[in-house]
Short mmCIF file of N, CA and C and ligand atoms in Angstrom, two decimals:
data_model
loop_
_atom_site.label_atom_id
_atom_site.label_comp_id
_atom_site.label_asym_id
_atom_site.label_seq_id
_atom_site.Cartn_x
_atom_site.Cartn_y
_atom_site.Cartn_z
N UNK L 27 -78.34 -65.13 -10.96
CA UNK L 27 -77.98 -65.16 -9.55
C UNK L 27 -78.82 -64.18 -8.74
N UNK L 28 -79.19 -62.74 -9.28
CA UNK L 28 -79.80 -61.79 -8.98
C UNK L 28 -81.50 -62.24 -8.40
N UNK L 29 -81.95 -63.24 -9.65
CA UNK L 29 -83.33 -63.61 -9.72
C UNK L 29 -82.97 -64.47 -8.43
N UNK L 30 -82.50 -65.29 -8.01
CA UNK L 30 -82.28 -66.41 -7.33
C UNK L 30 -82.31 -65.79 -5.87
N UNK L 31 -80.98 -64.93 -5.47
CA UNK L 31 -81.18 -64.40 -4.29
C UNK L 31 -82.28 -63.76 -3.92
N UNK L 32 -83.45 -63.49 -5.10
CA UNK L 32 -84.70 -62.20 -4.51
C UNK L 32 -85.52 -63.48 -4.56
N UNK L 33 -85.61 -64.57 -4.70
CA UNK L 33 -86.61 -65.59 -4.57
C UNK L 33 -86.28 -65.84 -3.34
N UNK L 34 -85.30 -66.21 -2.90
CA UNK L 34 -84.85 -66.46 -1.78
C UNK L 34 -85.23 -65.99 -0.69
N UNK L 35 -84.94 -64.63 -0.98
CA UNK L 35 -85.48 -63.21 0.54
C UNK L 35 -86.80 -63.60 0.17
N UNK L 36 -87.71 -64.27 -0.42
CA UNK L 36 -89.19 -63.92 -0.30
C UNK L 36 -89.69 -65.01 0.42
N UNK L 37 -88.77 -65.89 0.24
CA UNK L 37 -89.14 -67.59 0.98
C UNK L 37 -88.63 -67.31 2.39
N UNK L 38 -88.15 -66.31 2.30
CA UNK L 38 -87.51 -66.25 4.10
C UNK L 38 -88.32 -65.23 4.31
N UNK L 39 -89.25 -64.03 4.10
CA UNK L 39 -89.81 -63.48 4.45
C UNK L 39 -91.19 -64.07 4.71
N UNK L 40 -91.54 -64.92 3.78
CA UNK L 40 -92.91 -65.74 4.10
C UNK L 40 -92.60 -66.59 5.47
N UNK L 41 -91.49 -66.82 6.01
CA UNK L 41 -91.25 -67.91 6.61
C UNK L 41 -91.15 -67.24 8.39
N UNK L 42 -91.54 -65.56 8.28
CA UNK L 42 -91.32 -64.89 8.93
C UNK L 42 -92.31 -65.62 10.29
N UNK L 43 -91.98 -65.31 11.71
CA UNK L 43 -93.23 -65.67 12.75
C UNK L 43 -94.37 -64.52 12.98
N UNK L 44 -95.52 -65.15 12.49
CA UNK L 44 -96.50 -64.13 12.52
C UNK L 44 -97.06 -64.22 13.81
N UNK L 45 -96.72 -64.25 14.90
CA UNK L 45 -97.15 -64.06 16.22
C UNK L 45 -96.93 -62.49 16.25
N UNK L 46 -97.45 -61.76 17.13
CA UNK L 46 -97.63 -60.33 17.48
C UNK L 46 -96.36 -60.36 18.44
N UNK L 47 -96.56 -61.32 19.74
CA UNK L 47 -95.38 -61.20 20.34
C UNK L 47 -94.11 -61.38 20.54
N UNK L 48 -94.06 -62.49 18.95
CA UNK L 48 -92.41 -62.48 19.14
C UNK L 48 -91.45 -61.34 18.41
N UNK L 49 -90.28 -61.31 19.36
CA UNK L 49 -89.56 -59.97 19.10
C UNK L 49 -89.22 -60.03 17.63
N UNK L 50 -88.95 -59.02 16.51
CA UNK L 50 -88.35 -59.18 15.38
C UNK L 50 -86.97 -59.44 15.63
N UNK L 51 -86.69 -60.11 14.29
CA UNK L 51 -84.93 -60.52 14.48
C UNK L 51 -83.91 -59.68 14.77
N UNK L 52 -83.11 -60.05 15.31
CA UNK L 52 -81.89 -59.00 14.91
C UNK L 52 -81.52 -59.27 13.90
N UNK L 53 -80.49 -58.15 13.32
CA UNK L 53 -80.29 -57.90 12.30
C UNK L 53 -78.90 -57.08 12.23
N UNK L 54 -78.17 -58.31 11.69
CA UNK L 54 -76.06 -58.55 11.64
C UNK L 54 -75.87 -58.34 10.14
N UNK L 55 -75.30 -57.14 9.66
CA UNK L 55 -74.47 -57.17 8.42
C UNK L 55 -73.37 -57.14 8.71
N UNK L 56 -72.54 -58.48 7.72
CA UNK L 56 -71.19 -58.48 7.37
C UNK L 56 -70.55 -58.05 6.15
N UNK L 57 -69.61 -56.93 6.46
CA UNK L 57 -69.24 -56.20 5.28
C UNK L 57 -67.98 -56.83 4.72
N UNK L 58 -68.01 -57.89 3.34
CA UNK L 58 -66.80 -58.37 3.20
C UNK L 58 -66.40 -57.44 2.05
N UNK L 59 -65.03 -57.51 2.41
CA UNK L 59 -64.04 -57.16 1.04
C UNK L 59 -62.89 -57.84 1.39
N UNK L 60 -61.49 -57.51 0.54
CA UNK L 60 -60.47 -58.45 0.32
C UNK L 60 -58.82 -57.14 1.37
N UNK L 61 -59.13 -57.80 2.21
CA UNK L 61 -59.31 -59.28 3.31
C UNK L 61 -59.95 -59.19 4.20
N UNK L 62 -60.86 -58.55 4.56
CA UNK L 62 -61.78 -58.73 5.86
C UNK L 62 -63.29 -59.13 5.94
N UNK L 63 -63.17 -59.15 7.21
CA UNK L 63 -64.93 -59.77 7.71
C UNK L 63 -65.44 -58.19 8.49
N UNK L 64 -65.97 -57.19 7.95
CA UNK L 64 -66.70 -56.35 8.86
C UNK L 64 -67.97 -56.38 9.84
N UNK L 65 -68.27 -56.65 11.32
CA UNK L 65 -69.46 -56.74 11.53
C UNK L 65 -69.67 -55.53 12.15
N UNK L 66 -71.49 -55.26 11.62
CA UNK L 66 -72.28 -54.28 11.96
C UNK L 66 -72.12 -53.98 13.79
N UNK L 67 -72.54 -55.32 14.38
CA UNK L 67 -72.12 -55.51 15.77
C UNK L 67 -71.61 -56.26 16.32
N UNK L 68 -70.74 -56.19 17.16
CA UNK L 68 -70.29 -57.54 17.48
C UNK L 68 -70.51 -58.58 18.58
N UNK L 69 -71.75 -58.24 19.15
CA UNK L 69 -73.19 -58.53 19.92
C UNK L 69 -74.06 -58.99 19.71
N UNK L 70 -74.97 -59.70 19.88
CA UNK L 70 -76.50 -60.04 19.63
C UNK L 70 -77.10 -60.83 20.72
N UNK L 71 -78.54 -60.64 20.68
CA UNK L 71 -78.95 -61.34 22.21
C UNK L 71 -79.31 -62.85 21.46
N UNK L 72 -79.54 -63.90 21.94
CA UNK L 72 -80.17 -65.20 21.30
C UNK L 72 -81.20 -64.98 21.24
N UNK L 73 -81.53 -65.67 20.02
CA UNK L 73 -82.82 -65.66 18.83
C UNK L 73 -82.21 -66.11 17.97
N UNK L 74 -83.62 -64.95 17.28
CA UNK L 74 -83.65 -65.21 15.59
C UNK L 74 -82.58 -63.98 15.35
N UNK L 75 -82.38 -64.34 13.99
CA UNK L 75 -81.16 -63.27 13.55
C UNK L 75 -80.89 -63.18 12.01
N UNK L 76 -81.22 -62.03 11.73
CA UNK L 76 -80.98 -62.06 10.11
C UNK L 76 -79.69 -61.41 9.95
N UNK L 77 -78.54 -62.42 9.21
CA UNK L 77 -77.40 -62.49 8.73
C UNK L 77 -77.32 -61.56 7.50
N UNK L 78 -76.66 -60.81 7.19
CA UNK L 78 -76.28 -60.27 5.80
C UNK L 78 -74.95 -60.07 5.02
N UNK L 79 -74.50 -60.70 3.76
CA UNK L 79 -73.46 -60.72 3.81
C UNK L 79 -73.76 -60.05 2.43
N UNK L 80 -72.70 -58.89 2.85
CA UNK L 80 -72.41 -57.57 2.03
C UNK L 80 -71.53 -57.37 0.92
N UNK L 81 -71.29 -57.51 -0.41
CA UNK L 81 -69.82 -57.65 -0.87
C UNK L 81 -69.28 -56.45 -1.16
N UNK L 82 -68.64 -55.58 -0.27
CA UNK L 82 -67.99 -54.35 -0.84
C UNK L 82 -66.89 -54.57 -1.51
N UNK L 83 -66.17 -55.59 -2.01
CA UNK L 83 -65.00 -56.20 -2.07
C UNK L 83 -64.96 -55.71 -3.92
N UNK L 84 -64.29 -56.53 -4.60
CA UNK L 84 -63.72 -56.59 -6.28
C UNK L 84 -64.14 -57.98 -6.51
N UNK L 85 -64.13 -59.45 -5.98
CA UNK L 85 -63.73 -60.74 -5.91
C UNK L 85 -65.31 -60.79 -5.31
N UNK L 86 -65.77 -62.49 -5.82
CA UNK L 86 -66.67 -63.06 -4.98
C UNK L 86 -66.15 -63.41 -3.73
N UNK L 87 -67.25 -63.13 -2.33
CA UNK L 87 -66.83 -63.72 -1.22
C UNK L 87 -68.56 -64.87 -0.85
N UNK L 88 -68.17 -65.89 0.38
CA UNK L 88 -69.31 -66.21 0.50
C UNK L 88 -69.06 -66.02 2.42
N UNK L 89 -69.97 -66.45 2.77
CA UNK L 89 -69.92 -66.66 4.59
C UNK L 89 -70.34 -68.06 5.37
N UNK L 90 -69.31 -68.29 6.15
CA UNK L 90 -69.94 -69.43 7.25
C UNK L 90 -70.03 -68.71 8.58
N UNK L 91 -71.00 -69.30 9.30
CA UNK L 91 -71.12 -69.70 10.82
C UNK L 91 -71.11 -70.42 11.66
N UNK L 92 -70.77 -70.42 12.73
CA UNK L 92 -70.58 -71.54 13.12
C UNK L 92 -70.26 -71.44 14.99
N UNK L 93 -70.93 -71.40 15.34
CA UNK L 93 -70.98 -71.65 17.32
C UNK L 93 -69.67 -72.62 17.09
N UNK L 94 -68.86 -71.93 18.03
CA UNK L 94 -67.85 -72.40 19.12
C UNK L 94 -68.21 -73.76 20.10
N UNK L 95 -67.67 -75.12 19.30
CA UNK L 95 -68.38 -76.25 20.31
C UNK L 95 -69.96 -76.80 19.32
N UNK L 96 -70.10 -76.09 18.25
CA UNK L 96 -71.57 -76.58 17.87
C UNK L 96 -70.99 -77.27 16.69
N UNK L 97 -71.85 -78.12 15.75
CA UNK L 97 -72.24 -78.77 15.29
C UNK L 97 -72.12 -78.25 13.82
N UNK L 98 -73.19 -77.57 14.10
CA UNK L 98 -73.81 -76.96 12.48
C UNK L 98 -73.51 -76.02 11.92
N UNK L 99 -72.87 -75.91 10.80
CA UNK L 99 -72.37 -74.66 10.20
C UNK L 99 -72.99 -74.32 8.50
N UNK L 100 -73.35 -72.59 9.22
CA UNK L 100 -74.93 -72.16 8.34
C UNK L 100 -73.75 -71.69 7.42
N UNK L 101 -74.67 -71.34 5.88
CA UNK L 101 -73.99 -70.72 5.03
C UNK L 101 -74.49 -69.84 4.36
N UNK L 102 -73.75 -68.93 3.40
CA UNK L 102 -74.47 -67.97 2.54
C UNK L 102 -73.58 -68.55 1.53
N UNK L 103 -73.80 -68.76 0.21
CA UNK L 103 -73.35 -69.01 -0.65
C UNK L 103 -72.72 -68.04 -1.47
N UNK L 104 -71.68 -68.08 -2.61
CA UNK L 104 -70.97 -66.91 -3.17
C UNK L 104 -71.46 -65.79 -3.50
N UNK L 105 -71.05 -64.53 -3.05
CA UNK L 105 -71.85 -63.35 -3.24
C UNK L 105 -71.24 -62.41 -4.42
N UNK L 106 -71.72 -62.02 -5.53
CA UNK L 106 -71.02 -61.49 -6.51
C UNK L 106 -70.23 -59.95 -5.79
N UNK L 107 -69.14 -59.46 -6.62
CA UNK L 107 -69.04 -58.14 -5.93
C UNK L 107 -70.34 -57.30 -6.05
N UNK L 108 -70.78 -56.07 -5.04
CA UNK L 108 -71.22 -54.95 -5.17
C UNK L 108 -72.75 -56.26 -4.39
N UNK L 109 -72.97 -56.99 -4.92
CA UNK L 109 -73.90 -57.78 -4.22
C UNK L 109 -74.48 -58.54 -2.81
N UNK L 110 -75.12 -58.84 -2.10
CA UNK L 110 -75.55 -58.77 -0.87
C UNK L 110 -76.63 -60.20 -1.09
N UNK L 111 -76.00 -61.00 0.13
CA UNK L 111 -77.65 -62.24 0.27
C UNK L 111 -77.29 -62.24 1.90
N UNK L 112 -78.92 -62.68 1.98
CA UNK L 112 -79.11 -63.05 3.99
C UNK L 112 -79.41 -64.41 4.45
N UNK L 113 -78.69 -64.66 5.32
CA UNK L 113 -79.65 -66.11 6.17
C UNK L 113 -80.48 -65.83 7.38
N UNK L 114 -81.17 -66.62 7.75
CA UNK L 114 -81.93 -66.40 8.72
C UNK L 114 -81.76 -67.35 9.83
N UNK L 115 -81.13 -67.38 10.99
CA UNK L 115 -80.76 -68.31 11.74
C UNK L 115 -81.06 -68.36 13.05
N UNK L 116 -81.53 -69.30 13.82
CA UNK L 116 -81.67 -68.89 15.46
C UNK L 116 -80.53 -69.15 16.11
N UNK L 117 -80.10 -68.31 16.63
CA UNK L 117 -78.79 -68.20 17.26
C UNK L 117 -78.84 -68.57 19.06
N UNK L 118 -77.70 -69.74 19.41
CA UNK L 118 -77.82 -69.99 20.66
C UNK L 118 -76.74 -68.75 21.56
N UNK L 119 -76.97 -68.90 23.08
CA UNK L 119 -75.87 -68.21 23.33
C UNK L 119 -74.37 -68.47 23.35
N UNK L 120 -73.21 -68.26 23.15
CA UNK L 120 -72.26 -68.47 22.55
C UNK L 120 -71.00 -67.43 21.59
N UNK L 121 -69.85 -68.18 21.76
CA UNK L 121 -69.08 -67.49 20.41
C UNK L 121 -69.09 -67.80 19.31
N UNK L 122 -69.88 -67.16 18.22
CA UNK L 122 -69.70 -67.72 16.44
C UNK L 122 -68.46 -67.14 15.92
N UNK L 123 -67.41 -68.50 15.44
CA UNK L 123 -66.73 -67.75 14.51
C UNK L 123 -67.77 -67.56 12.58
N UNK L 124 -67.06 -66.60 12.31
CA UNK L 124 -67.73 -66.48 11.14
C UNK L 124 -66.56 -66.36 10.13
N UNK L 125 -66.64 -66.96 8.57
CA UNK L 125 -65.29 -66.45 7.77
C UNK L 125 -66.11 -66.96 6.49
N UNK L 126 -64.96 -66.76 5.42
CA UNK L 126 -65.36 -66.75 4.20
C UNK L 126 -64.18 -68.10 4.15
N UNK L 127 -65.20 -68.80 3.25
CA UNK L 127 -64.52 -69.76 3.23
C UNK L 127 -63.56 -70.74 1.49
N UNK L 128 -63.82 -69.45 0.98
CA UNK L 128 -63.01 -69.30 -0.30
C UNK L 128 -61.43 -69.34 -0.33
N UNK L 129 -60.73 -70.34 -1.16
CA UNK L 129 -59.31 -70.11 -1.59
C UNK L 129 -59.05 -69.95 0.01
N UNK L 130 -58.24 -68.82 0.49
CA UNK L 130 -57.38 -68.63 1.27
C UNK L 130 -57.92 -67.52 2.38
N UNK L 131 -58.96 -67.12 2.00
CA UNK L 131 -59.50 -66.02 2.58
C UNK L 131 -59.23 -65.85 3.89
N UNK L 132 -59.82 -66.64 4.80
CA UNK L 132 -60.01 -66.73 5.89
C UNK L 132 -58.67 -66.96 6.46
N UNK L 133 -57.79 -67.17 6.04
CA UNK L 133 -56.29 -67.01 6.74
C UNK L 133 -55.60 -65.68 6.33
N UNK L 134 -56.38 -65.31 5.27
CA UNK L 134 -55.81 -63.83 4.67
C UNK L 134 -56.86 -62.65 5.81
N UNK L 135 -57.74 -62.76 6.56
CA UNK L 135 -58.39 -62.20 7.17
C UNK L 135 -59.77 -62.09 7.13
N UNK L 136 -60.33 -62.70 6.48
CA UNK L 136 -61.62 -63.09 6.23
C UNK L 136 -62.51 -63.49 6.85
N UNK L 137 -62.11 -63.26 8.63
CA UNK L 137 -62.85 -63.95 9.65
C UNK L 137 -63.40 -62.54 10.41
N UNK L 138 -63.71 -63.58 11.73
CA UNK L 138 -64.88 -62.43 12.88
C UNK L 138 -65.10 -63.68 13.60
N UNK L 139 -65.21 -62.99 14.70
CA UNK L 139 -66.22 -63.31 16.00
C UNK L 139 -67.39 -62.36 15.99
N UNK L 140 -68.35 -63.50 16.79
CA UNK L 140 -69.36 -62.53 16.64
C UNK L 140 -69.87 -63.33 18.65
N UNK L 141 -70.45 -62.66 19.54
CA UNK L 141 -70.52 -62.86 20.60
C UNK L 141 -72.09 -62.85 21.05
N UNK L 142 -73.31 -63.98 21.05
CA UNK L 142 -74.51 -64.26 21.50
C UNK L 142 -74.61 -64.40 22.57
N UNK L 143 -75.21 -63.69 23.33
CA UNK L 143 -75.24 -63.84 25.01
C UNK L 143 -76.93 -62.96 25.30
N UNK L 144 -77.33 -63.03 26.38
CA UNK L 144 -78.48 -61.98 26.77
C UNK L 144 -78.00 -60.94 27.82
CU1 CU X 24 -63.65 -64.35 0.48
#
């Protein structure tokens, strides 16, 4: 799983925009444990945005996103405890709810808002 997530960050780092002028991403860690969703901020301007989902927890957690009214809902897949993976997403302006979407989690507290605006 270890090998897998560091292949991963390298395919998203190659995938980075090598223009000079576009801004670097922001950059959102979510700190899960059992029962919550911690975010780093609970702000971001629209863009790009690197997601991180943190497991301070005992239990695997994983993460969704998902704009308020949108469509598409991004994921991070199960994160072992003590372990950490990122997505990389362009974010519109908007409210994302975000939660873990394991067993019961997300009714046990496993959620967040997160608020995209400029
Ligand atoms: Cu969970």
């Amino acid at each position: 799983m270890r090998r897998l997530a560091a292949a991963a960050l390298v395919v998203v780092a190659g995938a980075a925009p090598a223009s000079a002028s576009a801004p670097p991403p922001a950059r959102l860690q979510v700190a899960a444990k059992e029962f919550s969703l911690t975010l780093s901020r609970a702000k971001l301007k629209p863009g790009w945005a690197i997601v991180e989902l943190a497991n301070y927890g005992e239990d695997p957690h994983d993460l969704r996103l998902r704009r308020v009214g949108g469509t598409v809902t991004r994921s991070i897949s199960v994160v072992e405890a003590g372990d950490q993976r990122s997505l990389r997403a362009r974010l519109l302006p908007g409210r994302y709810r975000l939660w873990c979407s394991l067993a019961d989690h997300a009714a046990r507290g496993m959620r967040a808002t997160l608020v995209v605006s400029g």
